[in-house]
Coordinates of C-alpha atoms and ligand atoms in Angstrom, one line a residue:
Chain A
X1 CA 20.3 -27.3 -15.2
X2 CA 23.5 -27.1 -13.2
X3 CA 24.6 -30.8 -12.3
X4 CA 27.4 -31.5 -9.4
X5 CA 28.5 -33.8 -6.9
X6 CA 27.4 -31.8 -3.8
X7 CA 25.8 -28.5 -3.8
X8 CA 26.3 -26.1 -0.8
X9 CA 24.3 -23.7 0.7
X10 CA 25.9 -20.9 1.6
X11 CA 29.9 -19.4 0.7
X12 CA 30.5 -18.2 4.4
X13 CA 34.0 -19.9 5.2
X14 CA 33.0 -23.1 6.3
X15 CA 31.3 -24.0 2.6
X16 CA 34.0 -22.7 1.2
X17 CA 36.9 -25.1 2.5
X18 CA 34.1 -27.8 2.4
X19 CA 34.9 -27.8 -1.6
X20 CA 38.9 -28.3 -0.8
X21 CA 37.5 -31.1 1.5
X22 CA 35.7 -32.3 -0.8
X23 CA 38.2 -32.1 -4.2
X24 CA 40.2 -33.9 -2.1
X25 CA 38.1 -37.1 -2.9
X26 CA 37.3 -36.1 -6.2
X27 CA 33.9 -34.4 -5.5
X28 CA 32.8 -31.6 -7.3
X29 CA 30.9 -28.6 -5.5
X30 CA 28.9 -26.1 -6.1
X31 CA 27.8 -23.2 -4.3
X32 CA 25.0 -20.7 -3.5
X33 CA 24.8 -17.9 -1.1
X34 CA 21.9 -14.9 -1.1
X35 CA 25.5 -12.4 -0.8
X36 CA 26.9 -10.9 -3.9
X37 CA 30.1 -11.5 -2.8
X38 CA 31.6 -15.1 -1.2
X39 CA 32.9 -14.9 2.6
X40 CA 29.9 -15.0 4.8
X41 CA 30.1 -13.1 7.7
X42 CA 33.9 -12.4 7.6
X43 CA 33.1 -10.4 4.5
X44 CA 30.1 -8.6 5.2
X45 CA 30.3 -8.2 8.7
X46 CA 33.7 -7.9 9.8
X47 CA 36.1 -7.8 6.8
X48 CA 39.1 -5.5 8.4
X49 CA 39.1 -7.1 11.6
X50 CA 41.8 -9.8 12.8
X51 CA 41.1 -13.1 13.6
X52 CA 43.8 -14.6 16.2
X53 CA 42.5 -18.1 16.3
X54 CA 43.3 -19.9 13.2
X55 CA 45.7 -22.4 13.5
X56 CA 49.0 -21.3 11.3
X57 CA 48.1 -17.4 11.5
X58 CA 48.8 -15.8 14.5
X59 CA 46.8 -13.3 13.2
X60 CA 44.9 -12.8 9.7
X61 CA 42.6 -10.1 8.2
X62 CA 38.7 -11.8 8.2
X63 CA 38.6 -10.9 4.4
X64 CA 42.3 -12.2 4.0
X65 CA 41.5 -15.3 5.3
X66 CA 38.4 -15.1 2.7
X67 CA 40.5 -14.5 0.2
X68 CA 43.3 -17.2 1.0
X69 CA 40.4 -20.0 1.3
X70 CA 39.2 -18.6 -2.3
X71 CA 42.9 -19.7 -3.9
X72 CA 43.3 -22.8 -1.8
X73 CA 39.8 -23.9 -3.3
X74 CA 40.8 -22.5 -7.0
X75 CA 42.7 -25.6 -8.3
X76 CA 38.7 -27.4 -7.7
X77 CA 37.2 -25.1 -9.8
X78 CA 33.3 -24.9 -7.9
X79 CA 30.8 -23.1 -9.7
X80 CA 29.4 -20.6 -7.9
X81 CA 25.3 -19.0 -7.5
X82 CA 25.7 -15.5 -6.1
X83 CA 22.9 -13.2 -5.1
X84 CA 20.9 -15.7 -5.0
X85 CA 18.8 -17.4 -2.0
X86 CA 18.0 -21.2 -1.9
X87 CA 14.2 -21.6 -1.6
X88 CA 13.1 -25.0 -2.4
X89 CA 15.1 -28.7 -2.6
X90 CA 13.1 -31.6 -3.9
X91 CA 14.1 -35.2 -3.5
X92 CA 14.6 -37.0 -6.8
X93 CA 13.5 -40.6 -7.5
X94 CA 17.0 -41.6 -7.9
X95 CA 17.8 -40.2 -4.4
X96 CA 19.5 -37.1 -5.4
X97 CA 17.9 -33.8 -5.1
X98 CA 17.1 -30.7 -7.2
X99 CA 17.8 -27.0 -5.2
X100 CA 16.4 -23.8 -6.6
X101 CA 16.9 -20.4 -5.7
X102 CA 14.3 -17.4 -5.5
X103 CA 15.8 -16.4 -9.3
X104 CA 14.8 -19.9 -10.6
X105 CA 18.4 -21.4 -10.7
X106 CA 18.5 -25.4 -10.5
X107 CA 21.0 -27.2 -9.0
X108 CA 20.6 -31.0 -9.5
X109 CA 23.4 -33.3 -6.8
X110 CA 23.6 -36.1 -5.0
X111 CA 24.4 -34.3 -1.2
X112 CA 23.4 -31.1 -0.1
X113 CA 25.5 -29.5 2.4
X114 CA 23.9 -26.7 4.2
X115 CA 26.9 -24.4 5.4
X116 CA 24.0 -21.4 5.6
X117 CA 25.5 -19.7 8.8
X118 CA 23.3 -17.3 11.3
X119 CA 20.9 -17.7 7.8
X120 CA 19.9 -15.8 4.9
X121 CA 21.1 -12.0 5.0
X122 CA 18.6 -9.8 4.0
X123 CA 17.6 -6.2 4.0
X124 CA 16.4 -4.6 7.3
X125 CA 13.4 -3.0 6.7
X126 CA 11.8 0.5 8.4
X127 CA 8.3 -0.4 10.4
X128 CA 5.9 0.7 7.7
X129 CA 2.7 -1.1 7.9
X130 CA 2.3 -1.8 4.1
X131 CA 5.6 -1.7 3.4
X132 CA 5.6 -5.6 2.0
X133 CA 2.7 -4.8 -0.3
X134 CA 4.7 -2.3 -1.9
X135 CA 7.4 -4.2 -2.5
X136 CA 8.6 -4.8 -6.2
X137 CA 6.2 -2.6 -7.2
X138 CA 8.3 1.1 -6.2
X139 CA 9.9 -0.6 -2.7
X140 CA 13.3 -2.1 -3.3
X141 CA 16.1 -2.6 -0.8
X142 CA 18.9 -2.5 -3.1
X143 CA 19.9 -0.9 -6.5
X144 CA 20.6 -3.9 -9.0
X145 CA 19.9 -1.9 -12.2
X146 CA 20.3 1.7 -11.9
X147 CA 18.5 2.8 -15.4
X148 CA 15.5 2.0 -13.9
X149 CA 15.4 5.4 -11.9
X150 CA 16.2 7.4 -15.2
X151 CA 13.6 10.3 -14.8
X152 CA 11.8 8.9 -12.1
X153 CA 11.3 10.7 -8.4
X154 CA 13.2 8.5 -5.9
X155 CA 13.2 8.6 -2.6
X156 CA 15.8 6.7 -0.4
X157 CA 15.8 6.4 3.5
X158 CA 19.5 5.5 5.5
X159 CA 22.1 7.7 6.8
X160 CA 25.0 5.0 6.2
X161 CA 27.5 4.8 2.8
X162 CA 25.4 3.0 0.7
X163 CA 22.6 5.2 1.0
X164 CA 24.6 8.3 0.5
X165 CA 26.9 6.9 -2.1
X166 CA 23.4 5.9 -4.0
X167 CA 22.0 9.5 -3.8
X168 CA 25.0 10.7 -5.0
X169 CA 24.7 8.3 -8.5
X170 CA 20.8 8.7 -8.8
X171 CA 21.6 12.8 -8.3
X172 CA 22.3 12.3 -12.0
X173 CA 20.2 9.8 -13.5
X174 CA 16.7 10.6 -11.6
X175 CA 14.2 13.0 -12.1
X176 CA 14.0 13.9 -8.3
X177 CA 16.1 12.2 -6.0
X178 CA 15.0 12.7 -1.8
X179 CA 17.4 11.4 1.3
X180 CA 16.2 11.0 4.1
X181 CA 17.7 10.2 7.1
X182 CA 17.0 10.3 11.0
X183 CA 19.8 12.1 12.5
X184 CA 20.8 15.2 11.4
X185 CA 25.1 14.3 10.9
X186 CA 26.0 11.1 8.6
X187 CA 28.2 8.2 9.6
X188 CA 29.2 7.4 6.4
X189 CA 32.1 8.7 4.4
X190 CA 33.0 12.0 5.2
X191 CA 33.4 13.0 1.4
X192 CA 30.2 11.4 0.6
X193 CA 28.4 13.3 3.0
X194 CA 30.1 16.5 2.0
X195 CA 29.2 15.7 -1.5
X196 CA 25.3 14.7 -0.8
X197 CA 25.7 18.0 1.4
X198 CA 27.0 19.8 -1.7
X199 CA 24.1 18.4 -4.0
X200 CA 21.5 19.4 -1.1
X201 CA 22.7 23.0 -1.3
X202 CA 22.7 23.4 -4.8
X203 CA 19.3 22.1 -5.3
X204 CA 20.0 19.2 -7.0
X205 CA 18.4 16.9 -4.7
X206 CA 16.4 17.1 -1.2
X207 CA 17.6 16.5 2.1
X208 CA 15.4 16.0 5.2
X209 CA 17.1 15.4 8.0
X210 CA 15.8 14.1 11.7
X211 CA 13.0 12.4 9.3
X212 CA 11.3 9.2 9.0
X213 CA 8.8 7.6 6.2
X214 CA 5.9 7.0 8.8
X215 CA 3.6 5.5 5.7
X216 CA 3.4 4.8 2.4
X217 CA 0.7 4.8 -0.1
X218 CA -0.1 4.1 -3.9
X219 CA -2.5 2.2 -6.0
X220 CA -0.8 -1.1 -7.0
X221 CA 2.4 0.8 -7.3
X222 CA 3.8 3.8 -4.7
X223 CA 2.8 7.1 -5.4
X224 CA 3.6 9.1 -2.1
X225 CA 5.8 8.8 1.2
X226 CA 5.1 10.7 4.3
X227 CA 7.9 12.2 6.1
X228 CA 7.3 12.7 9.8
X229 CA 9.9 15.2 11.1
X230 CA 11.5 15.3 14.8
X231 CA 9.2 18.7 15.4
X232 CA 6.3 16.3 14.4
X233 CA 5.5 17.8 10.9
X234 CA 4.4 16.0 8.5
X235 CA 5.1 16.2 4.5
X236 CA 3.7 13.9 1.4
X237 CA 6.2 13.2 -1.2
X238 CA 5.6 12.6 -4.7
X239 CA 7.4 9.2 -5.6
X240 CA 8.0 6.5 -8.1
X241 CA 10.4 4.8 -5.9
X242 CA 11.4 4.2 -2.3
X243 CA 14.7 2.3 -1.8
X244 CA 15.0 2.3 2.0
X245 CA 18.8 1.1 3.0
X246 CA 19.6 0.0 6.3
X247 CA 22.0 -3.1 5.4
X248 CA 21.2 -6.6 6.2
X249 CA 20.3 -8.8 9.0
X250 CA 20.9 -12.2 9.2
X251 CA 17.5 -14.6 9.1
X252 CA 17.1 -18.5 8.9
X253 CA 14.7 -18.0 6.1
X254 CA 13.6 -21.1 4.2
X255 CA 15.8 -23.7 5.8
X256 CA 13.3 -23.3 8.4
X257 CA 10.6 -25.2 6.3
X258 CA 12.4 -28.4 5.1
X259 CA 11.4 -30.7 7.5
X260 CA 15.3 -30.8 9.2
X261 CA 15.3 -31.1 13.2
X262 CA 15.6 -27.6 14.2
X263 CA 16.8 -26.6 17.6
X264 CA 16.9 -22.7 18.2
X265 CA 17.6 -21.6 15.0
X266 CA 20.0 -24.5 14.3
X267 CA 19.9 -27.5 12.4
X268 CA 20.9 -30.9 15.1
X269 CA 23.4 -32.8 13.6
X270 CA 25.0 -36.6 14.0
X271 CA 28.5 -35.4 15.2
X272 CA 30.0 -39.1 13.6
X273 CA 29.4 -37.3 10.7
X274 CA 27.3 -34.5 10.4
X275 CA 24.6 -35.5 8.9
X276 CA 20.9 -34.4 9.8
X277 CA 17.6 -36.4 10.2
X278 CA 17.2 -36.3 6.1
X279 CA 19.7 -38.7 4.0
X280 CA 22.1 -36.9 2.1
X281 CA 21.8 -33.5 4.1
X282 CA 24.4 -32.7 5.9
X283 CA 24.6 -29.6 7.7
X284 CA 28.3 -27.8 8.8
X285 CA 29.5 -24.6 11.0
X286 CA 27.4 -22.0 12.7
X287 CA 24.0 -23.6 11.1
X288 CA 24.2 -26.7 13.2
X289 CA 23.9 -27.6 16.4
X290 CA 25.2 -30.4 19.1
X291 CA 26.3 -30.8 22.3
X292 CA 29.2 -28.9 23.3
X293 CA 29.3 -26.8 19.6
X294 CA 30.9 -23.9 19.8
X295 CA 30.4 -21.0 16.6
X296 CA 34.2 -20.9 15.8
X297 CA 35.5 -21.1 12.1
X298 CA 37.8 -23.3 13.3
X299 CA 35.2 -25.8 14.4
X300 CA 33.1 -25.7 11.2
X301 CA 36.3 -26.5 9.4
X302 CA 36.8 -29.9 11.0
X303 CA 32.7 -30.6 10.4
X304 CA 33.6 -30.2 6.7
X305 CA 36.4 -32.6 6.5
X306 CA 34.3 -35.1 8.2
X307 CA 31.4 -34.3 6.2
X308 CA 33.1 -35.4 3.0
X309 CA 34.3 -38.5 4.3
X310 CA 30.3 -39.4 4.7
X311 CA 28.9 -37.8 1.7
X312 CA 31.7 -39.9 -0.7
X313 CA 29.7 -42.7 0.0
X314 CA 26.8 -41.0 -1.7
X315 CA 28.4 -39.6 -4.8
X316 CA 30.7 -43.2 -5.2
X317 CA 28.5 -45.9 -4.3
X318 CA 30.5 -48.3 -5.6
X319 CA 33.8 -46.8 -4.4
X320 CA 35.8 -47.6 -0.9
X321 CA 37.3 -44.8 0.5
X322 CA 40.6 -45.3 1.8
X323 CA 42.6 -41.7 3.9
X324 CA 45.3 -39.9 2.4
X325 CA 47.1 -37.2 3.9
X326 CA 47.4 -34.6 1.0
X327 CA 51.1 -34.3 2.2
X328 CA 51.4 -38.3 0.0
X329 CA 50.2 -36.4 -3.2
X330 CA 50.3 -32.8 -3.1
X331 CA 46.8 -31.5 -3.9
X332 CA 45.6 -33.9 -6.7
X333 CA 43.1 -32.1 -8.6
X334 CA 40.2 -33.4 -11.4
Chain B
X1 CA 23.8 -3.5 44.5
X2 CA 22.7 -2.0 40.8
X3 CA 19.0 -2.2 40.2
X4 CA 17.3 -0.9 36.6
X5 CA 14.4 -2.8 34.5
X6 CA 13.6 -4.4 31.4
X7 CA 11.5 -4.1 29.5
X8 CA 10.8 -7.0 26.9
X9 CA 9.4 -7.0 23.5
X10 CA 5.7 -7.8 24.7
X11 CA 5.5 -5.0 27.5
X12 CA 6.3 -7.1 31.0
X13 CA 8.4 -5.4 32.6
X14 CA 11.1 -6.8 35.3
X15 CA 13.2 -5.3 37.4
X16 CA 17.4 -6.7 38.0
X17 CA 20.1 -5.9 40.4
X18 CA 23.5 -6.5 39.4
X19 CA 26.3 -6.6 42.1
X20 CA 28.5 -3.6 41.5
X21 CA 31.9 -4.0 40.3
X22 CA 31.2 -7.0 37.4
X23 CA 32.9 -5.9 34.3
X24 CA 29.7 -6.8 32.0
X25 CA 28.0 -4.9 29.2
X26 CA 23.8 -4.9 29.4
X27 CA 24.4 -6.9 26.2
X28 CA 25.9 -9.5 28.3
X29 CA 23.7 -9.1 31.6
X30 CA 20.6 -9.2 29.4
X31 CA 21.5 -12.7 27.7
X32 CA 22.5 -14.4 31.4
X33 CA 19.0 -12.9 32.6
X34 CA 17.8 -15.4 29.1
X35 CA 16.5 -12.6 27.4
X36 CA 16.0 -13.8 23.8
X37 CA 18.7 -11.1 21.9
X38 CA 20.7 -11.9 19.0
X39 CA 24.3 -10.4 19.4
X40 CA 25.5 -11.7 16.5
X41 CA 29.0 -10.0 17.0
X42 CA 29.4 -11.0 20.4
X43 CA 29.5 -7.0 21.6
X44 CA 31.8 -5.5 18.7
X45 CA 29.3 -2.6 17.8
X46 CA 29.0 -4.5 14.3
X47 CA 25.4 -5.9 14.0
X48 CA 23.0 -3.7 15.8
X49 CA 20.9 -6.7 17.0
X50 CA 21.9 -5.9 20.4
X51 CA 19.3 -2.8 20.0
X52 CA 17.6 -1.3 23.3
X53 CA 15.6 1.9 23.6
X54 CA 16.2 4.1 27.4
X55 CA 12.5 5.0 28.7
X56 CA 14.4 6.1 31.3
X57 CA 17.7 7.2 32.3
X58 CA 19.3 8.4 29.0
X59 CA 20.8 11.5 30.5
X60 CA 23.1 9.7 33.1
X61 CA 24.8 7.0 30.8
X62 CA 28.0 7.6 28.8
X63 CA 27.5 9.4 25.7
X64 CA 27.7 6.9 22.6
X65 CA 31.3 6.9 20.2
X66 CA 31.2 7.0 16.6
X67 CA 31.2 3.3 16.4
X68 CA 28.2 2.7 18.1
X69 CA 26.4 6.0 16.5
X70 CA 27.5 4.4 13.0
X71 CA 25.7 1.2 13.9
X72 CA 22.5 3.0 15.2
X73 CA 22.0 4.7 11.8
X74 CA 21.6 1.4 10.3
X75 CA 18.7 0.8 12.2
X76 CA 15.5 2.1 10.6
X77 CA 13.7 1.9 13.8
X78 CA 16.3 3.3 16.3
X79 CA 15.6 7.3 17.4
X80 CA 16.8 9.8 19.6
X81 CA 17.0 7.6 23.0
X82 CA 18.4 4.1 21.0
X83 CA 21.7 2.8 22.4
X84 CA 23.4 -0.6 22.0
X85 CA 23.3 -2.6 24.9
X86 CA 27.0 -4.3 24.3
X87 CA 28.4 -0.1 24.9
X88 CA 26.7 0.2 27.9
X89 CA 28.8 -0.9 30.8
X90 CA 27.2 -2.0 33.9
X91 CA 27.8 0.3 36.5
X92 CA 26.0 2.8 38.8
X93 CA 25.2 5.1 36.1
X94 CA 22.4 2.5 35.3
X95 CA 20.5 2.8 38.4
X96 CA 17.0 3.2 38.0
X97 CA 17.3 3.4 33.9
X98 CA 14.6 1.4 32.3
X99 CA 15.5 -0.4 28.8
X100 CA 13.3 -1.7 26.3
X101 CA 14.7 -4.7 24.5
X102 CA 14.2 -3.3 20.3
X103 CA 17.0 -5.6 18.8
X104 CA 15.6 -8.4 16.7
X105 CA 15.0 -12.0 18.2
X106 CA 16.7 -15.2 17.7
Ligands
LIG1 C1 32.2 -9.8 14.6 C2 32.5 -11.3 14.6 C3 33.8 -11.7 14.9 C4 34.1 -13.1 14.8 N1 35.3 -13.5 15.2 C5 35.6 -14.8 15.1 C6 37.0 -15.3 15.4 O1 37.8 -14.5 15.8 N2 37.2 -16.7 15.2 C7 36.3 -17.5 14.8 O2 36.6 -18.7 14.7 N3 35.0 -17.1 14.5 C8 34.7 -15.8 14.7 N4 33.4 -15.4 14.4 C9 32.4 -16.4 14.0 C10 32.6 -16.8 12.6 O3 32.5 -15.7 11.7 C11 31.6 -17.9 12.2 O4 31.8 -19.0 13.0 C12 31.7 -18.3 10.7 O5 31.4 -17.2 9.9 C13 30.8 -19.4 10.4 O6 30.9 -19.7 9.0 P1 29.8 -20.4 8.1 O7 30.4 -20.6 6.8 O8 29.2 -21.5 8.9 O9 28.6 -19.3 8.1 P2 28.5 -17.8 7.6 O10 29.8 -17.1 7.6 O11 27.4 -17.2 8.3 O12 28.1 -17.9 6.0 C14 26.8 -18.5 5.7 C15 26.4 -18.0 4.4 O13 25.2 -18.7 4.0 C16 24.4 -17.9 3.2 N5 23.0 -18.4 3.3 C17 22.3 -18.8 4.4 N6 21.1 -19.3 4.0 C18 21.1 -19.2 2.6 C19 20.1 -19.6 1.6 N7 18.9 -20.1 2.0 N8 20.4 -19.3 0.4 C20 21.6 -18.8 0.0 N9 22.6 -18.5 0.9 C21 22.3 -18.7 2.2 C22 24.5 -16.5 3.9 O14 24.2 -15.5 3.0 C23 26.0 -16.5 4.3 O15 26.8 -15.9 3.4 C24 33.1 -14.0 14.4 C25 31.8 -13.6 14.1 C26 31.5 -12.2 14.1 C27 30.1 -11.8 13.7
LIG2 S1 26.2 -7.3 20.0 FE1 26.6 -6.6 18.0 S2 26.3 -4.5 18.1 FE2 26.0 -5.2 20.1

């Protein structure tokens, strides 16, 4: 089990400068978020565009600022959970709690800081009535191991660069590989859609275009997709797989479910510190809610800072806490 | 005066008239009317939660740019008549259109 001071849900930009916050008084962090990648939505939203209102950059790159945050955070050394989503937390005698994500990770700390955003993002999924059912057993939303489509008929729905870039890979590695994809002119890459083009015409994989799955079927795993086309026809195709990819969605997920005060989607939070109904759950940025909040990164930062001051009390009971600029020691690390 | 309807996720239908002239986007129009959309990126064309479907109308707006094309395709449920509300200025070319609200809720 992974043991640290304070454990933070979610590596959006707010989390992150919560662990230079929180260095700052010698508290370590560790973080979790459902993304492969750390940033929140600055990286997988808008990474290329500027942002104009952070104080000291009259203008920075969204995935600049990302990366900036990850070396002013470096000297603290957080661990960091990616790719995976926090399910459950469960309150400890002792008064600290255990987190554990959807891949069975453990996190054991004495605060939890949920800096979880506009939620969990995850996959958006085509209207297919049995779509769920099928799920793990031939439906996946995204490729994490691509050996297990050696020699097996795939199918994947999407008309964006991760669904062509995919079909392009599989091309090699699967038996039968099938795109399918509404319109009948990509938005991704031009090369890639040249290339999945290319493949099309020399046989090496199918194209249907102006199509849409309209149901699925199979007998504890998938065996067939139909195909509905724009002239209403209908094909059946043979498959082992269907990995539909239409990128992710935000969604509050299970923070819904752990008794917090929730206010439209939001957590309500003490502005002294930022604390929510639960002891030791504090909850910073575009999760929470109060009046007068306003989404802004800039806002989320000064929650964190305050934050910290609170949760010290928890991690160093015995401690008082007395305010340094970090101009009267440089950044003093563990 | 500007007057086109809405239709919202459960069927009811309501019609809205917009003073001509105001430099808003449906997007913006639908959440003053409180209509429960997401918008996650304010009107930037980069989340697709803004999502409406033209029952009526289609032929008289603006043709979509690249930009808001690219987001459509990342809808598994858009189609043929799908726009995004935040590219859709309001202006007389809406009169009489009839939007469903697709986009995912809050
Ligand atoms: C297009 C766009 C432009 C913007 N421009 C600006 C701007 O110019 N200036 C500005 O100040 N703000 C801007 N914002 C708003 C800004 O991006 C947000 O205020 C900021 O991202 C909030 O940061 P956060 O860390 O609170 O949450 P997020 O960035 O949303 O990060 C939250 C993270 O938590 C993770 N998470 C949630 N739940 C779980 C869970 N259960 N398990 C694991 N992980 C979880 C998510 O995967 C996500 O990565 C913009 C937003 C958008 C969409
Ligand atoms: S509000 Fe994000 S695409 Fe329209």
């Amino acid at each position: 089990m992974i043991t640290t001071d304070i454990c933070i849900i979610g590596a959006g930009p707010v989390g992150l400068f919560a662990v230079f916050e929180a260095g700052l008084l010698k508290m370590r962090c560790h973080l979790i978020d459902a993304l492969p990648q750390v940033g929140g939505q600055l990286s997988e939203i808008y990474p290329q565009k500027p942002i104009y209102d952070i104080p000291g950059y009259p203008e920075v790159k969204a995935q600049t600022l990302v990366d900036n945050l990850m070396d002013q955070i470096a000297p603290f050394k957080p661990g960091f959970t990616l790719g995976e989503r926090v399910e459950a937390l469960e309150k400890q005698d002792d008064g600290s709690y255990v987190i554990t994500t959807n891949e069975g990770t453990a996190v054991q700390c004495q605060v939890v800081v949920i800096a979880g955003g506009l939620g969990c993002f995850e996959p958006r999924k085509p209207e297919i009535t049995n779509l769920e059912q099928f799920e793990g057993k031939g439906v996946a939303y995204m490729v994490k191991n691509p050996e297990l489509f050696r020699d097996r008929r795939v199918v994947l729905a999407g008309g964006g660069d991760s669904a062509l870039d995919w079909t392009i890979f599989l091309a090699d590695i699967a038996q039968e590989v099938t795109l399918i994809h509404r319109s009948d002119s990509f938005r991704g890459a031009p090369d890639s859609a040249e290339k999945v083009v290319e493949l099309a015409r020399q046989g090496r994989i199918k194209l249907l275009l102006q199509s849409n799955i309209t149901s699925i079927h199979g007998n504890g795993h998938l065996k067939e997709v139909s195909v509905t086309a724009k002239d209403k026809s209908v094909q059946i195709l043979a498959a082992d797989h269907l990995i539909p990819l239409f990128g992710l969605t935000p969604k509050l997920g299970p923070i819904a479910d752990w008794g917090l005060h929730i206010d439209k989607s939001a957590i309500s939070v003490n502005t002294v510190d930022y604390s929510t109904n639960v002891e030791r759950i504090y909850a910073i940025g575009d999760i929470n809610t109060y009046p007068g909040k306003l989404k802004l990164i800039l806002c989320g930062f000064h929650e964190a800072a305050l934050m910290c001051q609170s949760a010290f009390h928890y991690v160093y009971p015995n401690q008082k806490l007395s305010f340094k600029y970090t101009t009267v020691n440089g950044v003093p690390t563990f | 005066m500007i007057t086109f309807t809405i239709e919202d996720r459960d069927g009811t239908r309501q019609a809205l008239e917009i003073p001509e002239g105001i430099n808003l986007s449906l997007m913006e129009v639908l959440k003053a009317s409180d209509y429960n959309i997401l918008a996650t990126c304010g009107g930037m064309a980069l989340c697709a939660t803004c999502h409406v479907q033209v029952l009526e109308g289609l032929e008289a707006l603006p043709p979509a740019q690249d930009t808001e094309l690219d987001m459509l395709d990342t809808l598994p449920n858009a189609d043929s008549d799908s726009r995004l509300a935040c590219q859709i200025r309001v202006n007389e070319s809406l009169e009489g259109a009839i939007f469903a609200i697709r986009g995912e809720d809050q």
